[in-house]
mmCIF file with all atom_site columns, C-alpha atoms in Angstrom:
data_model
loop_
_atom_site.group_PDB
_atom_site.id
_atom_site.type_symbol
_atom_site.label_atom_id
_atom_site.label_alt_id
_atom_site.label_comp_id
_atom_site.label_asym_id
_atom_site.label_entity_id
_atom_site.label_seq_id
_atom_site.pdbx_PDB_ins_code
_atom_site.Cartn_x
_atom_site.Cartn_y
_atom_site.Cartn_z
_atom_site.occupancy
_atom_site.B_iso_or_equiv
_atom_site.pdbx_formal_charge
_atom_site.auth_seq_id
_atom_site.auth_comp_id
_atom_site.auth_asym_id
_atom_site.auth_atom_id
_atom_site.pdbx_PDB_model_num
ATOM 1   C CA . MET A 1 1   ? 49.683 51.170 78.713  1.00 46.00 ? 325 MET A CA 1
ATOM 2   C CA . ASP A 1 2   ? 48.538 53.116 81.761  1.00 47.00 ? 326 ASP A CA 1
ATOM 3   C CA . SER A 1 3   ? 51.456 54.266 83.893  1.00 47.00 ? 327 SER A CA 1
ATOM 4   C CA . THR A 1 4   ? 49.465 54.434 87.122  1.00 76.00 ? 328 THR A CA 1
ATOM 5   C CA . PHE A 1 5   ? 50.034 51.438 89.350  1.00 93.00 ? 329 PHE A CA 1
ATOM 6   C CA . PRO A 1 6   ? 48.917 50.633 92.867  1.00 92.00 ? 330 PRO A CA 1
ATOM 7   C CA . ARG A 1 7   ? 51.346 51.862 95.477  1.00 93.00 ? 331 ARG A CA 1
ATOM 8   C CA . THR A 1 8   ? 52.760 49.980 98.407  1.00 92.00 ? 332 THR A CA 1
ATOM 9   C CA . ARG A 1 9   ? 51.975 51.148 101.921 1.00 90.00 ? 333 ARG A CA 1
ATOM 10  C CA . LYS A 1 10  ? 54.544 53.656 103.202 1.00 83.00 ? 334 LYS A CA 1
ATOM 11  C CA . PRO A 1 11  ? 56.748 51.293 105.222 1.00 88.00 ? 335 PRO A CA 1
ATOM 12  C CA . GLN A 1 12  ? 56.905 48.851 102.293 1.00 92.00 ? 336 GLN A CA 1
ATOM 13  C CA . ARG A 1 13  ? 59.185 49.400 99.355  1.00 93.00 ? 337 ARG A CA 1
ATOM 14  C CA . GLY A 1 14  ? 58.045 49.474 95.755  1.00 93.00 ? 338 GLY A CA 1
ATOM 15  C CA . TYR A 1 15  ? 59.514 50.682 92.494  1.00 94.00 ? 339 TYR A CA 1
ATOM 16  C CA . ASN A 1 16  ? 60.463 54.347 92.228  1.00 95.00 ? 340 ASN A CA 1
ATOM 17  C CA . ALA A 1 17  ? 57.353 55.892 90.663  1.00 94.00 ? 341 ALA A CA 1
ATOM 18  C CA . ASP A 1 18  ? 59.201 58.672 88.824  1.00 95.00 ? 342 ASP A CA 1
ATOM 19  C CA . GLN A 1 19  ? 61.606 56.189 87.209  1.00 96.00 ? 343 GLN A CA 1
ATOM 20  C CA . VAL A 1 20  ? 58.761 53.890 86.145  1.00 96.00 ? 344 VAL A CA 1
ATOM 21  C CA . ASP A 1 21  ? 56.698 56.752 84.726  1.00 95.00 ? 345 ASP A CA 1
ATOM 22  C CA . GLU A 1 22  ? 59.688 58.176 82.830  1.00 95.00 ? 346 GLU A CA 1
ATOM 23  C CA . PHE A 1 23  ? 60.588 54.779 81.378  1.00 95.00 ? 347 PHE A CA 1
ATOM 24  C CA . LEU A 1 24  ? 57.004 54.120 80.275  1.00 95.00 ? 348 LEU A CA 1
ATOM 25  C CA . GLN A 1 25  ? 56.839 57.520 78.549  1.00 94.00 ? 349 GLN A CA 1
ATOM 26  C CA . ILE A 1 26  ? 60.014 56.677 76.623  1.00 95.00 ? 350 ILE A CA 1
ATOM 27  C CA . ALA A 1 27  ? 58.629 53.222 75.783  1.00 95.00 ? 351 ALA A CA 1
ATOM 28  C CA . ARG A 1 28  ? 55.330 54.662 74.589  1.00 93.00 ? 352 ARG A CA 1
ATOM 29  C CA . ARG A 1 29  ? 57.126 57.104 72.275  1.00 94.00 ? 353 ARG A CA 1
ATOM 30  C CA . ALA A 1 30  ? 59.417 54.351 70.972  1.00 94.00 ? 354 ALA A CA 1
ATOM 31  C CA . TYR A 1 31  ? 56.490 52.039 70.252  1.00 91.00 ? 355 TYR A CA 1
ATOM 32  C CA . ASP A 1 32  ? 54.468 54.806 68.580  1.00 90.00 ? 356 ASP A CA 1
ATOM 33  C CA . GLY A 1 33  ? 57.430 55.831 66.436  1.00 89.00 ? 357 GLY A CA 1
ATOM 34  C CA . SER A 1 34  ? 57.588 59.286 68.009  1.00 92.00 ? 358 SER A CA 1
ATOM 35  C CA . ALA A 1 35  ? 60.813 58.874 70.008  1.00 92.00 ? 359 ALA A CA 1
ATOM 36  C CA . LEU A 1 36  ? 62.674 62.039 70.867  1.00 93.00 ? 360 LEU A CA 1
ATOM 37  C CA . PRO A 1 37  ? 66.304 62.423 69.762  1.00 94.00 ? 361 PRO A CA 1
ATOM 38  C CA . SER A 1 38  ? 67.308 62.322 73.440  1.00 94.00 ? 362 SER A CA 1
ATOM 39  C CA . ASP A 1 39  ? 65.451 59.039 74.083  1.00 94.00 ? 363 ASP A CA 1
ATOM 40  C CA . PRO A 1 40  ? 67.671 55.969 74.409  1.00 93.00 ? 364 PRO A CA 1
ATOM 41  C CA . PRO A 1 41  ? 67.089 53.215 71.839  1.00 92.00 ? 365 PRO A CA 1
ATOM 42  C CA . LEU A 1 42  ? 64.609 50.680 73.147  1.00 93.00 ? 366 LEU A CA 1
ATOM 43  C CA . ASN A 1 43  ? 63.987 47.038 72.279  1.00 91.00 ? 367 ASN A CA 1
ATOM 44  C CA . SER A 1 44  ? 62.620 43.951 74.006  1.00 88.00 ? 368 SER A CA 1
ATOM 45  C CA . GLU A 1 45  ? 65.994 43.015 75.476  1.00 86.00 ? 369 GLU A CA 1
ATOM 46  C CA . ARG A 1 46  ? 66.511 46.472 76.978  1.00 91.00 ? 370 ARG A CA 1
ATOM 47  C CA . ILE A 1 47  ? 63.030 46.292 78.490  1.00 92.00 ? 371 ILE A CA 1
ATOM 48  C CA . ARG A 1 48  ? 63.826 42.884 80.020  1.00 86.00 ? 372 ARG A CA 1
ATOM 49  C CA . LEU A 1 49  ? 67.041 44.227 81.561  1.00 84.00 ? 373 LEU A CA 1
ATOM 50  C CA . THR A 1 50  ? 65.522 47.433 82.947  1.00 92.00 ? 374 THR A CA 1
ATOM 51  C CA . ALA A 1 51  ? 65.595 47.768 86.713  1.00 91.00 ? 375 ALA A CA 1
ATOM 52  C CA . PHE A 1 52  ? 64.093 50.418 88.940  1.00 95.00 ? 376 PHE A CA 1
ATOM 53  C CA . ALA A 1 53  ? 65.228 51.688 92.331  1.00 95.00 ? 377 ALA A CA 1
ATOM 54  C CA . LEU A 1 54  ? 63.072 50.910 95.330  1.00 94.00 ? 378 LEU A CA 1
ATOM 55  C CA . GLN A 1 55  ? 61.381 53.504 97.503  1.00 94.00 ? 379 GLN A CA 1
ATOM 56  C CA . LYS A 1 56  ? 58.936 53.467 100.371 1.00 93.00 ? 380 LYS A CA 1
ATOM 57  C CA . GLY A 1 57  ? 55.417 53.826 99.046  1.00 92.00 ? 381 GLY A CA 1
ATOM 58  C CA . GLY A 1 58  ? 56.517 53.141 95.473  1.00 93.00 ? 382 GLY A CA 1
ATOM 59  C CA . TYR A 1 59  ? 54.641 51.295 92.769  1.00 95.00 ? 383 TYR A CA 1
ATOM 60  C CA . ALA A 1 60  ? 53.730 47.687 93.594  1.00 94.00 ? 384 ALA A CA 1
ATOM 61  C CA . THR A 1 61  ? 56.477 45.583 92.033  1.00 92.00 ? 385 THR A CA 1
ATOM 62  C CA . ALA A 1 62  ? 54.233 42.731 90.868  1.00 89.00 ? 386 ALA A CA 1
ATOM 63  C CA . ASP A 1 63  ? 51.999 45.115 88.892  1.00 92.00 ? 387 ASP A CA 1
ATOM 64  C CA . VAL A 1 64  ? 54.926 46.933 87.275  1.00 94.00 ? 388 VAL A CA 1
ATOM 65  C CA . ASP A 1 65  ? 56.685 43.633 86.480  1.00 90.00 ? 389 ASP A CA 1
ATOM 66  C CA . ALA A 1 66  ? 53.543 42.305 84.767  1.00 88.00 ? 390 ALA A CA 1
ATOM 67  C CA . ALA A 1 67  ? 53.246 45.492 82.701  1.00 92.00 ? 391 ALA A CA 1
ATOM 68  C CA . MET A 1 68  ? 56.934 45.319 81.767  1.00 92.00 ? 392 MET A CA 1
ATOM 69  C CA . GLU A 1 69  ? 56.483 41.725 80.587  1.00 88.00 ? 393 GLU A CA 1
ATOM 70  C CA . ARG A 1 70  ? 53.546 42.755 78.382  1.00 90.00 ? 394 ARG A CA 1
ATOM 71  C CA . LEU A 1 71  ? 55.607 45.648 77.036  1.00 92.00 ? 395 LEU A CA 1
ATOM 72  C CA . GLU A 1 72  ? 58.540 43.345 76.302  1.00 88.00 ? 396 GLU A CA 1
ATOM 73  C CA . ASP A 1 73  ? 56.210 40.970 74.458  1.00 86.00 ? 397 ASP A CA 1
ATOM 74  C CA . ALA A 1 74  ? 54.780 43.811 72.371  1.00 89.00 ? 398 ALA A CA 1
ATOM 75  C CA . PHE A 1 75  ? 58.257 44.994 71.375  1.00 90.00 ? 399 PHE A CA 1
ATOM 76  C CA . ALA A 1 76  ? 59.364 41.426 70.606  1.00 85.00 ? 400 ALA A CA 1
ATOM 77  C CA . ILE A 1 77  ? 56.388 40.907 68.293  1.00 83.00 ? 401 ILE A CA 1
ATOM 78  C CA . GLU A 1 78  ? 57.162 44.174 66.504  1.00 86.00 ? 402 GLU A CA 1
ATOM 79  C CA . GLU A 1 79  ? 60.848 43.228 66.203  1.00 83.00 ? 403 GLU A CA 1
ATOM 80  C CA . ARG A 1 80  ? 59.925 39.886 64.699  1.00 79.00 ? 404 ARG A CA 1
ATOM 81  C CA . GLN A 1 81  ? 57.583 41.494 62.178  1.00 81.00 ? 405 GLN A CA 1
ATOM 82  C CA . VAL A 1 82  ? 60.253 43.987 61.116  1.00 83.00 ? 406 VAL A CA 1
ATOM 83  C CA . ALA A 1 83  ? 62.887 41.242 60.814  1.00 79.00 ? 407 ALA A CA 1
ATOM 84  C CA . ALA A 1 84  ? 60.502 39.058 58.812  1.00 77.00 ? 408 ALA A CA 1
ATOM 85  C CA . ARG A 1 85  ? 59.775 41.939 56.407  1.00 81.00 ? 409 ARG A CA 1
ATOM 86  C CA . LEU A 1 86  ? 63.463 42.715 55.967  1.00 81.00 ? 410 LEU A CA 1
ATOM 87  C CA . HIS A 1 87  ? 64.928 39.219 55.891  1.00 79.00 ? 411 HIS A CA 1
ATOM 88  C CA . GLY A 1 88  ? 62.046 36.785 55.711  1.00 75.00 ? 412 GLY A CA 1
ATOM 89  C CA . ASP A 1 89  ? 60.634 34.406 58.315  1.00 75.00 ? 413 ASP A CA 1
ATOM 90  C CA . GLU A 1 90  ? 63.188 31.724 57.511  1.00 77.00 ? 414 GLU A CA 1
ATOM 91  C CA . VAL A 1 91  ? 66.151 33.894 58.518  1.00 76.00 ? 415 VAL A CA 1
ATOM 92  C CA . TRP A 1 92  ? 64.422 34.846 61.767  1.00 73.00 ? 416 TRP A CA 1
ATOM 93  C CA . LEU A 1 93  ? 63.577 31.226 62.578  1.00 79.00 ? 417 LEU A CA 1
ATOM 94  C CA . ALA A 1 94  ? 67.052 30.010 61.600  1.00 83.00 ? 418 ALA A CA 1
ATOM 95  C CA . GLU A 1 95  ? 68.555 32.438 64.094  1.00 82.00 ? 419 GLU A CA 1
ATOM 96  C CA . ALA A 1 96  ? 66.134 31.204 66.760  1.00 84.00 ? 420 ALA A CA 1
ATOM 97  C CA . ARG A 1 97  ? 67.065 27.579 65.959  1.00 88.00 ? 421 ARG A CA 1
ATOM 98  C CA . THR A 1 98  ? 70.758 28.414 66.264  1.00 90.00 ? 422 THR A CA 1
ATOM 99  C CA . THR A 1 99  ? 70.209 30.067 69.636  1.00 88.00 ? 423 THR A CA 1
ATOM 100 C CA . ALA A 1 100 ? 68.076 27.119 70.767  1.00 91.00 ? 424 ALA A CA 1
ATOM 101 C CA . GLN A 1 101 ? 70.887 24.737 69.822  1.00 92.00 ? 425 GLN A CA 1
ATOM 102 C CA . VAL A 1 102 ? 73.430 26.738 71.816  1.00 92.00 ? 426 VAL A CA 1
ATOM 103 C CA . ILE A 1 103 ? 71.085 26.662 74.821  1.00 93.00 ? 427 ILE A CA 1
ATOM 104 C CA . SER A 1 104 ? 70.462 22.936 74.398  1.00 93.00 ? 428 SER A CA 1
ATOM 105 C CA . ASN A 1 105 ? 74.198 22.265 74.273  1.00 93.00 ? 429 ASN A CA 1
ATOM 106 C CA . ARG A 1 106 ? 74.664 24.204 77.509  1.00 94.00 ? 430 ARG A CA 1
ATOM 107 C CA . LEU A 1 107 ? 71.812 22.338 79.217  1.00 95.00 ? 431 LEU A CA 1
ATOM 108 C CA . ALA A 1 108 ? 73.151 18.964 78.052  1.00 93.00 ? 432 ALA A CA 1
ATOM 109 C CA . ARG A 1 109 ? 76.225 19.349 80.233  1.00 94.00 ? 433 ARG A CA 1
ATOM 110 C CA . PRO A 1 110 ? 76.385 17.095 83.303  1.00 95.00 ? 434 PRO A CA 1
ATOM 111 C CA . GLU A 1 111 ? 74.523 18.121 86.432  1.00 96.00 ? 435 GLU A CA 1
ATOM 112 C CA . GLY A 1 112 ? 76.626 20.384 88.595  1.00 95.00 ? 436 GLY A CA 1
ATOM 113 C CA . HIS A 1 113 ? 78.694 21.501 85.578  1.00 96.00 ? 437 HIS A CA 1
ATOM 114 C CA . ARG A 1 114 ? 76.206 23.385 83.402  1.00 96.00 ? 438 ARG A CA 1
ATOM 115 C CA . PHE A 1 115 ? 77.485 26.826 84.419  1.00 94.00 ? 439 PHE A CA 1
ATOM 116 C CA . ASP A 1 116 ? 80.577 28.368 85.957  1.00 93.00 ? 440 ASP A CA 1
ATOM 117 C CA . ARG A 1 117 ? 80.695 28.156 89.735  1.00 95.00 ? 441 ARG A CA 1
ATOM 118 C CA . MET A 1 118 ? 81.358 30.918 92.227  1.00 95.00 ? 442 MET A CA 1
ATOM 119 C CA . SER A 1 119 ? 84.217 30.568 94.680  1.00 94.00 ? 443 SER A CA 1
ATOM 120 C CA . PRO A 1 120 ? 83.387 28.559 97.799  1.00 94.00 ? 444 PRO A CA 1
ATOM 121 C CA . LEU A 1 121 ? 83.119 31.834 99.736  1.00 94.00 ? 445 LEU A CA 1
ATOM 122 C CA . ALA A 1 122 ? 80.762 33.628 97.333  1.00 94.00 ? 446 ALA A CA 1
ATOM 123 C CA . LEU A 1 123 ? 77.035 33.118 96.867  1.00 95.00 ? 447 LEU A CA 1
ATOM 124 C CA . GLY A 1 124 ? 75.588 31.923 93.581  1.00 95.00 ? 448 GLY A CA 1
ATOM 125 C CA . TYR A 1 125 ? 72.415 30.189 92.463  1.00 96.00 ? 449 TYR A CA 1
ATOM 126 C CA . ARG A 1 126 ? 71.776 26.861 94.179  1.00 97.00 ? 450 ARG A CA 1
ATOM 127 C CA . VAL A 1 127 ? 73.099 24.228 91.786  1.00 97.00 ? 451 VAL A CA 1
ATOM 128 C CA . ARG A 1 128 ? 70.331 21.724 92.501  1.00 98.00 ? 452 ARG A CA 1
ATOM 129 C CA . ASP A 1 129 ? 67.582 24.321 91.806  1.00 98.00 ? 453 ASP A CA 1
ATOM 130 C CA . VAL A 1 130 ? 69.137 25.441 88.525  1.00 97.00 ? 454 VAL A CA 1
ATOM 131 C CA . ASP A 1 131 ? 69.797 21.882 87.361  1.00 97.00 ? 455 ASP A CA 1
ATOM 132 C CA . LYS A 1 132 ? 66.193 20.903 88.127  1.00 97.00 ? 456 LYS A CA 1
ATOM 133 C CA . PHE A 1 133 ? 64.891 23.823 86.045  1.00 98.00 ? 457 PHE A CA 1
ATOM 134 C CA . ALA A 1 134 ? 67.445 23.037 83.328  1.00 97.00 ? 458 ALA A CA 1
ATOM 135 C CA . GLU A 1 135 ? 65.866 19.578 83.005  1.00 96.00 ? 459 GLU A CA 1
ATOM 136 C CA . LYS A 1 136 ? 62.476 21.214 82.361  1.00 96.00 ? 460 LYS A CA 1
ATOM 137 C CA . LEU A 1 137 ? 64.040 23.433 79.701  1.00 96.00 ? 461 LEU A CA 1
ATOM 138 C CA . THR A 1 138 ? 65.750 20.428 78.123  1.00 95.00 ? 462 THR A CA 1
ATOM 139 C CA . ARG A 1 139 ? 62.387 18.673 77.841  1.00 95.00 ? 463 ARG A CA 1
ATOM 140 C CA . TYR A 1 140 ? 60.932 21.834 76.302  1.00 94.00 ? 464 TYR A CA 1
ATOM 141 C CA . PHE A 1 141 ? 63.612 22.024 73.598  1.00 92.00 ? 465 PHE A CA 1
ATOM 142 C CA . ARG A 1 142 ? 63.963 18.298 72.998  1.00 90.00 ? 466 ARG A CA 1
ATOM 143 C CA . ASP A 1 143 ? 60.384 17.029 73.355  1.00 91.00 ? 467 ASP A CA 1
ATOM 144 C CA . GLY A 1 144 ? 58.203 20.117 73.097  1.00 89.00 ? 468 GLY A CA 1
ATOM 145 C CA . TRP A 1 145 ? 57.318 19.781 76.791  1.00 91.00 ? 469 TRP A CA 1
ATOM 146 C CA . PRO A 1 146 ? 54.976 22.646 77.737  1.00 92.00 ? 470 PRO A CA 1
ATOM 147 C CA . ILE A 1 147 ? 56.575 25.522 79.584  1.00 94.00 ? 471 ILE A CA 1
ATOM 148 C CA . SER A 1 148 ? 55.563 29.165 79.335  1.00 93.00 ? 472 SER A CA 1
ATOM 149 C CA . ILE A 1 149 ? 57.557 32.340 79.002  1.00 92.00 ? 473 ILE A CA 1
ATOM 150 C CA . ASP A 1 150 ? 56.155 33.359 82.379  1.00 91.00 ? 474 ASP A CA 1
ATOM 151 C CA . ASP A 1 151 ? 57.592 30.159 83.906  1.00 94.00 ? 475 ASP A CA 1
ATOM 152 C CA . VAL A 1 152 ? 61.029 31.181 82.654  1.00 95.00 ? 476 VAL A CA 1
ATOM 153 C CA . ARG A 1 153 ? 60.664 34.827 83.640  1.00 91.00 ? 477 ARG A CA 1
ATOM 154 C CA . SER A 1 154 ? 59.427 34.076 87.139  1.00 91.00 ? 478 SER A CA 1
ATOM 155 C CA . VAL A 1 155 ? 61.747 31.242 88.131  1.00 95.00 ? 479 VAL A CA 1
ATOM 156 C CA . VAL A 1 156 ? 63.499 31.910 91.427  1.00 94.00 ? 480 VAL A CA 1
ATOM 157 C CA . PHE A 1 157 ? 66.573 30.060 92.615  1.00 97.00 ? 481 PHE A CA 1
ATOM 158 C CA . SER A 1 158 ? 67.855 29.790 96.166  1.00 96.00 ? 482 SER A CA 1
ATOM 159 C CA . THR A 1 159 ? 71.471 30.723 96.772  1.00 96.00 ? 483 THR A CA 1
ATOM 160 C CA . GLN A 1 160 ? 74.402 28.749 98.085  1.00 96.00 ? 484 GLN A CA 1
ATOM 161 C CA . ARG A 1 161 ? 78.093 29.289 98.582  1.00 96.00 ? 485 ARG A CA 1
ATOM 162 C CA . GLY A 1 162 ? 79.972 28.075 95.528  1.00 96.00 ? 486 GLY A CA 1
ATOM 163 C CA . GLY A 1 163 ? 76.760 28.008 93.474  1.00 96.00 ? 487 GLY A CA 1
ATOM 164 C CA . TYR A 1 164 ? 76.329 28.724 89.797  1.00 96.00 ? 488 TYR A CA 1
ATOM 165 C CA . ARG A 1 165 ? 77.355 32.177 88.566  1.00 94.00 ? 489 ARG A CA 1
ATOM 166 C CA . GLU A 1 166 ? 74.090 34.147 88.528  1.00 94.00 ? 490 GLU A CA 1
ATOM 167 C CA . SER A 1 167 ? 74.914 36.346 85.524  1.00 90.00 ? 491 SER A CA 1
ATOM 168 C CA . GLN A 1 168 ? 75.623 33.316 83.352  1.00 92.00 ? 492 GLN A CA 1
ATOM 169 C CA . VAL A 1 169 ? 72.382 31.555 84.328  1.00 94.00 ? 493 VAL A CA 1
ATOM 170 C CA . ASP A 1 170 ? 70.418 34.775 83.780  1.00 92.00 ? 494 ASP A CA 1
ATOM 171 C CA . LEU A 1 171 ? 71.873 35.221 80.281  1.00 89.00 ? 495 LEU A CA 1
ATOM 172 C CA . VAL A 1 172 ? 70.780 31.723 79.312  1.00 94.00 ? 496 VAL A CA 1
ATOM 173 C CA . LEU A 1 173 ? 67.292 32.349 80.706  1.00 94.00 ? 497 LEU A CA 1
ATOM 174 C CA . ASP A 1 174 ? 67.106 35.582 78.675  1.00 90.00 ? 498 ASP A CA 1
ATOM 175 C CA . ALA A 1 175 ? 68.094 33.630 75.562  1.00 91.00 ? 499 ALA A CA 1
ATOM 176 C CA . VAL A 1 176 ? 65.381 31.057 76.301  1.00 94.00 ? 500 VAL A CA 1
ATOM 177 C CA . VAL A 1 177 ? 62.812 33.882 76.450  1.00 92.00 ? 501 VAL A CA 1
ATOM 178 C CA . ASP A 1 178 ? 64.117 35.229 73.125  1.00 87.00 ? 502 ASP A CA 1
ATOM 179 C CA . VAL A 1 179 ? 63.726 31.823 71.474  1.00 90.00 ? 503 VAL A CA 1
ATOM 180 C CA . MET A 1 180 ? 60.258 31.309 72.924  1.00 90.00 ? 504 MET A CA 1
ATOM 181 C CA . GLN A 1 181 ? 59.163 34.724 71.661  1.00 85.00 ? 505 GLN A CA 1
ATOM 182 C CA . ALA A 1 182 ? 60.613 33.988 68.230  1.00 81.00 ? 506 ALA A CA 1
ATOM 183 C CA . VAL A 1 183 ? 58.672 30.775 67.739  1.00 78.00 ? 507 VAL A CA 1
ATOM 184 C CA . ARG A 1 184 ? 55.330 32.056 68.975  1.00 74.00 ? 508 ARG A CA 1
#
């Protein structure tokens, strides 16, 4: 993966170029099996949770995000292959089915009660937006309704006072991505 991305114009903010370049060097070594002892362990989940500071004239966020998604996918495929060699495909798929069932149970809760709510004074994800997307995910798990990993990764929710707790919704979305990668 090339670590050179287009940059934003100076008044606009993009990702900190030094942080992105450093992370991609670590990722390249981890993927090639030549990680340094000082390198942090890296897997698809860590890649998904990585965030970069913003700076004026930094790397264009859309380009870096797309590269990070491809990198996450590559690591997830490698992780699945390793798990299949060690434990067999059935163990890997059974774990994915278990996770999918936990997600489905969460999504089956009544509208407005699928996730914990923030206090009436604090902002959270807009309940109506999350519930609408939850219905799409329910159709995916229950009926095989088509939805892509990119749809899950790129979903954006408005905010509202007393909305759903963002961290809880984000964890479920991360689990959905894990399941989708497992059954590819």
